[in-house]
PDB file of C-alpha atoms in Angstrom:
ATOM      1  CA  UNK A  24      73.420  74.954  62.275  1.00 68.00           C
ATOM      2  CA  UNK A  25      76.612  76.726  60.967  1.00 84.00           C
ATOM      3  CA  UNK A  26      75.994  77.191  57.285  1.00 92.00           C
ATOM      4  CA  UNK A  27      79.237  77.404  54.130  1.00 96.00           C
ATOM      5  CA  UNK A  28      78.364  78.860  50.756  1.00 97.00           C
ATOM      6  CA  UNK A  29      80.453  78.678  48.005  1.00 98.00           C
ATOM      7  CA  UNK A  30      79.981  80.080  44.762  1.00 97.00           C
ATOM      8  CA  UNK A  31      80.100  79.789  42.050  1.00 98.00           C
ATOM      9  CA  UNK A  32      78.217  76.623  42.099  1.00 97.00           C
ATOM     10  CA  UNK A  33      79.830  75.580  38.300  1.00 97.00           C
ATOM     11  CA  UNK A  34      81.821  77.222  36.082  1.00 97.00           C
ATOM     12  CA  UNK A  35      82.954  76.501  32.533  1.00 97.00           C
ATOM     13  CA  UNK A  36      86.196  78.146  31.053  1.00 96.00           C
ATOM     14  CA  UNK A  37      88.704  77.616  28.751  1.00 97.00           C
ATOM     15  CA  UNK A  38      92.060  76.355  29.209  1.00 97.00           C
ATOM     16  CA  UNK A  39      94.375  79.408  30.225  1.00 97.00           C
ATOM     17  CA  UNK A  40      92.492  81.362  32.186  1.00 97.00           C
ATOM     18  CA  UNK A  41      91.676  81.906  35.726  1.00 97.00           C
ATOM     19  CA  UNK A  42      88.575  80.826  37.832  1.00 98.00           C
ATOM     20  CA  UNK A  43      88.070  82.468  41.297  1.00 98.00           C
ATOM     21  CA  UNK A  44      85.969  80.466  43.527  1.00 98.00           C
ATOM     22  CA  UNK A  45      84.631  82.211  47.223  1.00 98.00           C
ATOM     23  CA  UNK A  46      83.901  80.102  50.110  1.00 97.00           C
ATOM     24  CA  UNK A  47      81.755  82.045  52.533  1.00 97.00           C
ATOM     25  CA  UNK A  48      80.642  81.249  56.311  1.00 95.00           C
ATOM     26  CA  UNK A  49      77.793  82.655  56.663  1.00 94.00           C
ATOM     27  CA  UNK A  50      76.370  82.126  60.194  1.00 90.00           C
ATOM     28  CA  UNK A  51      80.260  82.385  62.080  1.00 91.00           C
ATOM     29  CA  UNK A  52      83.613  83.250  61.874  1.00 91.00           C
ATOM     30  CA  UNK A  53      86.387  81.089  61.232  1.00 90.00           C
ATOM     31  CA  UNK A  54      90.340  82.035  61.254  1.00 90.00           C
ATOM     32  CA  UNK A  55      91.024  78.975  59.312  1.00 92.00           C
ATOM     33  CA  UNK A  56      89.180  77.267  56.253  1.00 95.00           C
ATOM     34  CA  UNK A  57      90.538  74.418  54.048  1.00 95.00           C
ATOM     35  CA  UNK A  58      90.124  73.759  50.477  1.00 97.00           C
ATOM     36  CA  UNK A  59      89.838  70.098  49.110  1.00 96.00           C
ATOM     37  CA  UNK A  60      89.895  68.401  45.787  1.00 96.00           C
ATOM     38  CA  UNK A  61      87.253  65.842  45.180  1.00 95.00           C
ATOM     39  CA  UNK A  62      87.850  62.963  42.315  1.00 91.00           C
ATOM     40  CA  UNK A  63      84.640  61.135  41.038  1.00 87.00           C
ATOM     41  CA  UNK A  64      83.576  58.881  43.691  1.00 82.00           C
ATOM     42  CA  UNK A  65      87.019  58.886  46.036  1.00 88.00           C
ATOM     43  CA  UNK A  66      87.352  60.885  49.415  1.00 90.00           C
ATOM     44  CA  UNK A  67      88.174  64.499  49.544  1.00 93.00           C
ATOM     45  CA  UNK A  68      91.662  65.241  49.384  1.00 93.00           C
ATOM     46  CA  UNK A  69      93.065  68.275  51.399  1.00 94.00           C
ATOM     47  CA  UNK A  70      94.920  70.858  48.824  1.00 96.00           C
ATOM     48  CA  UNK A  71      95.501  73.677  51.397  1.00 96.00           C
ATOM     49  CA  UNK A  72      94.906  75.645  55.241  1.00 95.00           C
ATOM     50  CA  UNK A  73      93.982  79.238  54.394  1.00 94.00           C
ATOM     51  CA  UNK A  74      94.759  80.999  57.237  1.00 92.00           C
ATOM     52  CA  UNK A  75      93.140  84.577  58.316  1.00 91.00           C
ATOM     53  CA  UNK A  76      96.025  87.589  58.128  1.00 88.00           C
ATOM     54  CA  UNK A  77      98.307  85.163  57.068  1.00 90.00           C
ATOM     55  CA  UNK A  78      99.583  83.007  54.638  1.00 92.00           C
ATOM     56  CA  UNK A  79      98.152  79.438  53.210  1.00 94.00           C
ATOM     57  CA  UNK A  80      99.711  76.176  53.722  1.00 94.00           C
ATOM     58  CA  UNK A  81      99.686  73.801  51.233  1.00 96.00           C
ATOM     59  CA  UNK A  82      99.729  70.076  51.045  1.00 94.00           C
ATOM     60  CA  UNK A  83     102.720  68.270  49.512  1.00 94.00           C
ATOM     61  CA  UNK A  84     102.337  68.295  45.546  1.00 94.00           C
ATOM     62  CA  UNK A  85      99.897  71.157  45.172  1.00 96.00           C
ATOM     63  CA  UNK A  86     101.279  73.889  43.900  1.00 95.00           C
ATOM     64  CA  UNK A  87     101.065  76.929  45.380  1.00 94.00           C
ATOM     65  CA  UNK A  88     101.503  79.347  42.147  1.00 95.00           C
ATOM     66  CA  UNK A  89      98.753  77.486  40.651  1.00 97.00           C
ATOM     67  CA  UNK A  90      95.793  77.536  43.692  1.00 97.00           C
ATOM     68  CA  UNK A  91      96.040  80.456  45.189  1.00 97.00           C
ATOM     69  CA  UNK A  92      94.463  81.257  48.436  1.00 96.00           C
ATOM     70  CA  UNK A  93      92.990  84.817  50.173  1.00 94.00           C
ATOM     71  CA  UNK A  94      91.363  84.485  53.358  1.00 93.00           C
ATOM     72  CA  UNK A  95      90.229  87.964  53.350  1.00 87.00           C
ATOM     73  CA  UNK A  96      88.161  88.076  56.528  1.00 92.00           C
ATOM     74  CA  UNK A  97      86.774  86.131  59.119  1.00 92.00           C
ATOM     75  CA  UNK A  98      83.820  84.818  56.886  1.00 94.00           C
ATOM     76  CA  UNK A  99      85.581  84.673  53.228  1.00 96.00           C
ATOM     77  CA  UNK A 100      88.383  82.836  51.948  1.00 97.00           C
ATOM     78  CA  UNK A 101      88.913  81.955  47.870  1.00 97.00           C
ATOM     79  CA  UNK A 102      90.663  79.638  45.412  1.00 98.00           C
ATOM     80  CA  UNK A 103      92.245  81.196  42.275  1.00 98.00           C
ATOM     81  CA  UNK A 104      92.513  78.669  39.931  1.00 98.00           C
ATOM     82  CA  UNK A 105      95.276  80.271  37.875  1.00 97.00           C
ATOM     83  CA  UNK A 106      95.876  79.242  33.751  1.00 97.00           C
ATOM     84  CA  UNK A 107      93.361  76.555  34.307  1.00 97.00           C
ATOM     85  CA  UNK A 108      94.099  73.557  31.895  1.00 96.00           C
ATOM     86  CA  UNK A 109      91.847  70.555  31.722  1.00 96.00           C
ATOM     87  CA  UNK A 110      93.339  68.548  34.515  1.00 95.00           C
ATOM     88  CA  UNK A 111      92.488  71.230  36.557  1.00 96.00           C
ATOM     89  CA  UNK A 112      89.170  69.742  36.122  1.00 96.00           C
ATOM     90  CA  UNK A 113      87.470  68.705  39.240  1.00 96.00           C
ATOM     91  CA  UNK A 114      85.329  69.217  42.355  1.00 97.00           C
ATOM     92  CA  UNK A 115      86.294  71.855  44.682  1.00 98.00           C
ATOM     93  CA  UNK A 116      84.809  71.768  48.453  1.00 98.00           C
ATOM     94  CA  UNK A 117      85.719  74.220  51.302  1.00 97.00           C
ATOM     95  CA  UNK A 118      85.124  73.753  54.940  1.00 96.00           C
ATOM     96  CA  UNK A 119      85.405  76.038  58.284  1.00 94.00           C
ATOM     97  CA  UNK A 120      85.308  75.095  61.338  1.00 90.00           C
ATOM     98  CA  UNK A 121      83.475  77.214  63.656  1.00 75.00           C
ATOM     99  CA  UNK A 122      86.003  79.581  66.458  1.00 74.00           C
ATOM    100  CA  UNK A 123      86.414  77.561  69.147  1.00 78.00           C
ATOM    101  CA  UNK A 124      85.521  74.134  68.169  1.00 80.00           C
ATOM    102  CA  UNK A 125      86.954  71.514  65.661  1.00 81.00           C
ATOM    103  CA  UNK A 126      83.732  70.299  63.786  1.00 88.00           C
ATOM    104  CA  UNK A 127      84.276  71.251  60.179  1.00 91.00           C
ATOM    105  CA  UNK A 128      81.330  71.939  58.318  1.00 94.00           C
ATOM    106  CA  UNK A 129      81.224  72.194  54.393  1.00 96.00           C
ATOM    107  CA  UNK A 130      80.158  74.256  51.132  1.00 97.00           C
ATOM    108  CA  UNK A 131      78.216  73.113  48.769  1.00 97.00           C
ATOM    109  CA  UNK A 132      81.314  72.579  46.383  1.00 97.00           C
ATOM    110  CA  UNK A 133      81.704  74.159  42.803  1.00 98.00           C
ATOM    111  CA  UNK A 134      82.217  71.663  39.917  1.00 97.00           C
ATOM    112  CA  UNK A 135      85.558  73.069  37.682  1.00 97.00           C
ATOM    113  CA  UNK A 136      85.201  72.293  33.647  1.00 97.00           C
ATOM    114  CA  UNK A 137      88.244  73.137  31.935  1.00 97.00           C
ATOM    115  CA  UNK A 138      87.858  73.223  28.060  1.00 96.00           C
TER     116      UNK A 138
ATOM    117  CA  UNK B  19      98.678  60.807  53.186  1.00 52.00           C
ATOM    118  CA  UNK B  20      96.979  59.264  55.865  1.00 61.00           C
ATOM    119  CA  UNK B  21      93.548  57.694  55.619  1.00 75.00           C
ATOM    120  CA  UNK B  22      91.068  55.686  57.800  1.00 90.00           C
ATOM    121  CA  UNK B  23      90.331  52.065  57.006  1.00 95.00           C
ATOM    122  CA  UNK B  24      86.389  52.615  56.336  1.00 96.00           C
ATOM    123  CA  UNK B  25      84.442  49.586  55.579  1.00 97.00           C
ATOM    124  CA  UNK B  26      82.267  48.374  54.362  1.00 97.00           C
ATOM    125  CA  UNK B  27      83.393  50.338  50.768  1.00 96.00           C
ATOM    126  CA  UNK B  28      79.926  49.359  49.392  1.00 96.00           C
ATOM    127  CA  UNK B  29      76.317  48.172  50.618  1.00 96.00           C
ATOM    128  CA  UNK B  30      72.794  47.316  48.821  1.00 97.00           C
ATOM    129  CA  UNK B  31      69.931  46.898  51.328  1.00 96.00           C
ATOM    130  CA  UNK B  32      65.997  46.950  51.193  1.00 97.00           C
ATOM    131  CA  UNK B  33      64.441  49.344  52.790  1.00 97.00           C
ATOM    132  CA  UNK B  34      63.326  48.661  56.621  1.00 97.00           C
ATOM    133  CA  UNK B  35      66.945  47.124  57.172  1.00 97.00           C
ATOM    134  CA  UNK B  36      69.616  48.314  59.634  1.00 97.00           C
ATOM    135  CA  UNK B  37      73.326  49.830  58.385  1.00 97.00           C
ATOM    136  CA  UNK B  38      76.090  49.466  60.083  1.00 98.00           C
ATOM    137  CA  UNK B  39      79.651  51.112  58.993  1.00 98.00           C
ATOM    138  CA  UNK B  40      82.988  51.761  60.582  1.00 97.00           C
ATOM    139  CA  UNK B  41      86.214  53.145  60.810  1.00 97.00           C
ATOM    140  CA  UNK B  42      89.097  52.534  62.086  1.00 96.00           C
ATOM    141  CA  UNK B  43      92.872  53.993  62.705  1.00 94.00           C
ATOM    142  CA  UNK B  44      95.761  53.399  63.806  1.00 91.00           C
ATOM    143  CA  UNK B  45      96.384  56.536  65.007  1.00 88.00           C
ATOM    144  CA  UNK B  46      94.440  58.614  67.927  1.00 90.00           C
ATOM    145  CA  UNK B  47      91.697  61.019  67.413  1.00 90.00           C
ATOM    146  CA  UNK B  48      90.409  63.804  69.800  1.00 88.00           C
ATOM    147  CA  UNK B  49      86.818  64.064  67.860  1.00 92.00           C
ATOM    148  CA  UNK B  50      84.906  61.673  65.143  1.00 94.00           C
ATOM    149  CA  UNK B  51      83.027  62.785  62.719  1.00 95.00           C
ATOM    150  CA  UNK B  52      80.283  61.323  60.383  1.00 97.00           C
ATOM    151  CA  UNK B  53      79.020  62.882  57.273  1.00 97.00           C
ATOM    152  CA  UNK B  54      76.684  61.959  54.175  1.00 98.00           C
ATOM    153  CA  UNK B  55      77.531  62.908  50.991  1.00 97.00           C
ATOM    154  CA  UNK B  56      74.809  63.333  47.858  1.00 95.00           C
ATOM    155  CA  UNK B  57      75.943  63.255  44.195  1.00 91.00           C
ATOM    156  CA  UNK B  58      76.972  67.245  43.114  1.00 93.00           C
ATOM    157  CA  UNK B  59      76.788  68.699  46.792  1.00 95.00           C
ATOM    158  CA  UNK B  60      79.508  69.122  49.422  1.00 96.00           C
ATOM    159  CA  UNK B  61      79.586  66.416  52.725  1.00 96.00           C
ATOM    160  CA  UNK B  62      76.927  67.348  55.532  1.00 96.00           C
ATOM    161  CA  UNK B  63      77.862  66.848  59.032  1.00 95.00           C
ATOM    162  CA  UNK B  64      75.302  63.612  60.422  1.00 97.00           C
ATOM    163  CA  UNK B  65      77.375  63.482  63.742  1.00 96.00           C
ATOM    164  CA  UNK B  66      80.219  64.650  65.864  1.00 94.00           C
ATOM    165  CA  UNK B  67      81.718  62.790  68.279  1.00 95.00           C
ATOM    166  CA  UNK B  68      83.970  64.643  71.073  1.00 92.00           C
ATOM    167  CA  UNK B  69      84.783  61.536  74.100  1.00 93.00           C
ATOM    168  CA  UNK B  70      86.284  58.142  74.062  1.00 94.00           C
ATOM    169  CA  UNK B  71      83.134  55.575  74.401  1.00 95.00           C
ATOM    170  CA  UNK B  72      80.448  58.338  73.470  1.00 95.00           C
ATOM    171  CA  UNK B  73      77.118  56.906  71.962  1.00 97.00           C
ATOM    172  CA  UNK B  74      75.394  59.533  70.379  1.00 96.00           C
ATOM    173  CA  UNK B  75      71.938  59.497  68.286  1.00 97.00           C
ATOM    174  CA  UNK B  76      70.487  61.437  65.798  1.00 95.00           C
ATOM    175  CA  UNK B  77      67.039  60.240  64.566  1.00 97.00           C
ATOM    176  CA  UNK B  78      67.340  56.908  63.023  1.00 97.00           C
ATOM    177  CA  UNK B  79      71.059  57.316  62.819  1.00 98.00           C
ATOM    178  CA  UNK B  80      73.860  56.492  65.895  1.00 98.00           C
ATOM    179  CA  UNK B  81      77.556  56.328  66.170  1.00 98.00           C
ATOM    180  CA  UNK B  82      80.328  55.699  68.510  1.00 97.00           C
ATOM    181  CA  UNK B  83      83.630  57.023  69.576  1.00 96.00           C
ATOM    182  CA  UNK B  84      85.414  54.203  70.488  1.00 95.00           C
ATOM    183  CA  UNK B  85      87.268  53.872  73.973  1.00 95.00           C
ATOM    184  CA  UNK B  86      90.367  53.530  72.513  1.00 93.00           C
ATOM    185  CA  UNK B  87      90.113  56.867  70.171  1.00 92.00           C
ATOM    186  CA  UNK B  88      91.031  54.618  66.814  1.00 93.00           C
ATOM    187  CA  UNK B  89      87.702  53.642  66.050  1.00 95.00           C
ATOM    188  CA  UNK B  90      83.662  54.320  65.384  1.00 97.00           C
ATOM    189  CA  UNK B  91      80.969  52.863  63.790  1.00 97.00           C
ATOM    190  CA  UNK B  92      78.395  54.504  62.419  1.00 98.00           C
ATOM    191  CA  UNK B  93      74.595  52.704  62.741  1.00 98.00           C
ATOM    192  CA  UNK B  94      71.036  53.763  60.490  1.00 98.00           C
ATOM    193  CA  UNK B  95      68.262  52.041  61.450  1.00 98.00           C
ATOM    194  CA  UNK B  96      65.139  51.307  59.342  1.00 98.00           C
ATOM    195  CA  UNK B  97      66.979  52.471  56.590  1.00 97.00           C
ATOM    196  CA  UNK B  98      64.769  54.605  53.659  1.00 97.00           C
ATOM    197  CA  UNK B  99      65.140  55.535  50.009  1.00 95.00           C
ATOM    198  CA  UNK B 100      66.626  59.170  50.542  1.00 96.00           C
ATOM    199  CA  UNK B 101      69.710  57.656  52.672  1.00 97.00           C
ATOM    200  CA  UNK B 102      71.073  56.472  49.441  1.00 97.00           C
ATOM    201  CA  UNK B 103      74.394  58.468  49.069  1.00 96.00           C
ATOM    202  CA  UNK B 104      78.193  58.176  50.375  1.00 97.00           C
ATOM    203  CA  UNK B 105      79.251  57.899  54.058  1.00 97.00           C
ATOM    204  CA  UNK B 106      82.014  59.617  54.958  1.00 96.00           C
ATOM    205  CA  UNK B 107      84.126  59.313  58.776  1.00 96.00           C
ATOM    206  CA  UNK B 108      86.597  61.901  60.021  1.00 95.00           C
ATOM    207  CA  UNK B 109      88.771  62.039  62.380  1.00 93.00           C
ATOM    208  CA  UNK B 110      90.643  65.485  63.132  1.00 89.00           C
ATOM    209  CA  UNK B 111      93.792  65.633  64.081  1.00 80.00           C
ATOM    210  CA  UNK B 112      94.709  67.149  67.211  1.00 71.00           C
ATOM    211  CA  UNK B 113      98.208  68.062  67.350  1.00 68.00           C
ATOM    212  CA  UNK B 114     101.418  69.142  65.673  1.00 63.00           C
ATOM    213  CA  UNK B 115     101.506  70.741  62.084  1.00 64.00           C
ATOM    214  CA  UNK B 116      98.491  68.970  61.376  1.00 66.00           C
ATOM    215  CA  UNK B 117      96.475  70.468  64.035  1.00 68.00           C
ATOM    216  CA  UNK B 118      92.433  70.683  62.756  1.00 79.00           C
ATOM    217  CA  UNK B 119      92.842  68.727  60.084  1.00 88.00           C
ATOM    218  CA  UNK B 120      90.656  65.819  58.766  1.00 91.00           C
ATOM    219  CA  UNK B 121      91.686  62.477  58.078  1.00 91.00           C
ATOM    220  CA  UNK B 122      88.810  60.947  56.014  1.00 93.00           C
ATOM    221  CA  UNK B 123      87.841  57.300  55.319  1.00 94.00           C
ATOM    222  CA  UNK B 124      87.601  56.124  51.914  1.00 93.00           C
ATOM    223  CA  UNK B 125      83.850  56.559  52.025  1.00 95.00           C
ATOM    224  CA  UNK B 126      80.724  53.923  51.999  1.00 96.00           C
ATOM    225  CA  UNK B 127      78.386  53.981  49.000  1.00 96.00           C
ATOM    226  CA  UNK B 128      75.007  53.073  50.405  1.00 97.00           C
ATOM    227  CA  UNK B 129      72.599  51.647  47.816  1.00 97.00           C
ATOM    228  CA  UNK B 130      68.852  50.737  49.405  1.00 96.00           C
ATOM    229  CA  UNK B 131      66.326  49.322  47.350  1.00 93.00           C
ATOM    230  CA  UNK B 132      62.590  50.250  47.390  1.00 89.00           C
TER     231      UNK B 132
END
């Protein structure tokens, strides 16, 4: 089956700086992945399209500045988490759809700690 | 934004009984999905669903797209210990600016007791 990776898996840094988080597909391509925001048990909330050779659309209230997006390639796209603060805090999931269909499949996710 | 009404929110069942889950909308949807999601790890797709009245089956689980597109259930039989975890539909959105998106349902925590 069509197979996400995300990495890193948890990260720990302080408030200010910036976390980079990749989102791989490893077994396909996809031209579009999205990024969600997961709160302790509550649904997965969309933050943004990242679109292959183009630009990312975000959702209403997420702040583009703040998450930025790079879809890179066919296979990568990744979440900058700029000047993290602890609200920031949280459980990041990507997911890709494979070229040609509409079945998303998802990463692993990578649990955010802002100190 | 836009959810599906998922429900039940929450079950606790021995093990050996049946599940049953659904969603529903009040909007159309070209494909469900289903998906299971553990404590710490990302959703994993259980079952897609691609026609209006499809009944599809994987292992001890089975779901339906409902003929009228704003609906599916979701059905485990002879449930087990390791299907503890949350239940997740999907639909995904087929037109306009929202083209490929999900719309999720608020999610069923399963609980099954030994």
């Amino acid at each position: 089956g069509a197979v996400v990776s995300q990495h890193p898996s948890r990260v720990i840094c302080k408030s200010g700086t910036s976390v980079k988080i990749e989102c791989r597909s490893l077994d396909f391509q996809a031209t579009t992945m999205f990024w969600y925001r997961q709160f302790p048990k509550q649904s997965l909330m969309l933050m943004a399209t990242s679109n292959e050779g183009s630009k990312a659309t975000y959702e209403q209230g997420v702040e583009k500045d703040k998450f930025l997006i790079n879809h890179a390639s066919l296979t990568l796209s990744t979440l900058t988490v700029t000047s993290a603060h602890p609200e920031d805090s949280s459980f990041y999931i990507c997911s890709a759809p494979a070229i040609g269909t509409d079945t998303q499949y998802f990463g692993p996710g990578t649990r955010l700690t802002v100190l | 934004g836009q959810q599906l009404n998922q429900s039940p929110q929450s079950m606790f069942i021995q093990e050996g009984e049946d599940v049953s889950m659904n969603c529903t909308s009040s909007s159309i949807f070209n494909t469900w999905l289903w998906y299971k999601q553990d404590p710490g790890e990302g959703p994993v797709l259980l079952i897609a669903l691609y026609k209006a009245g499809e009944l599809t089956s994987n292992g001890r689980l089975t779901a339906q797209f409902g003929i009228t597109r704003k609906d599916s259930f979701l059905n485990i039989s002879a449930s087990i210990p390791s299907d503890v975890g949350i239940y997740f539909c999907a639909g995904v959105n087929a037109g306009g600016t929202s083209y490929g998106k999900l719309t999720f349902g608020q999610g069923t925590i399963l609980t099954v007791h030994p």
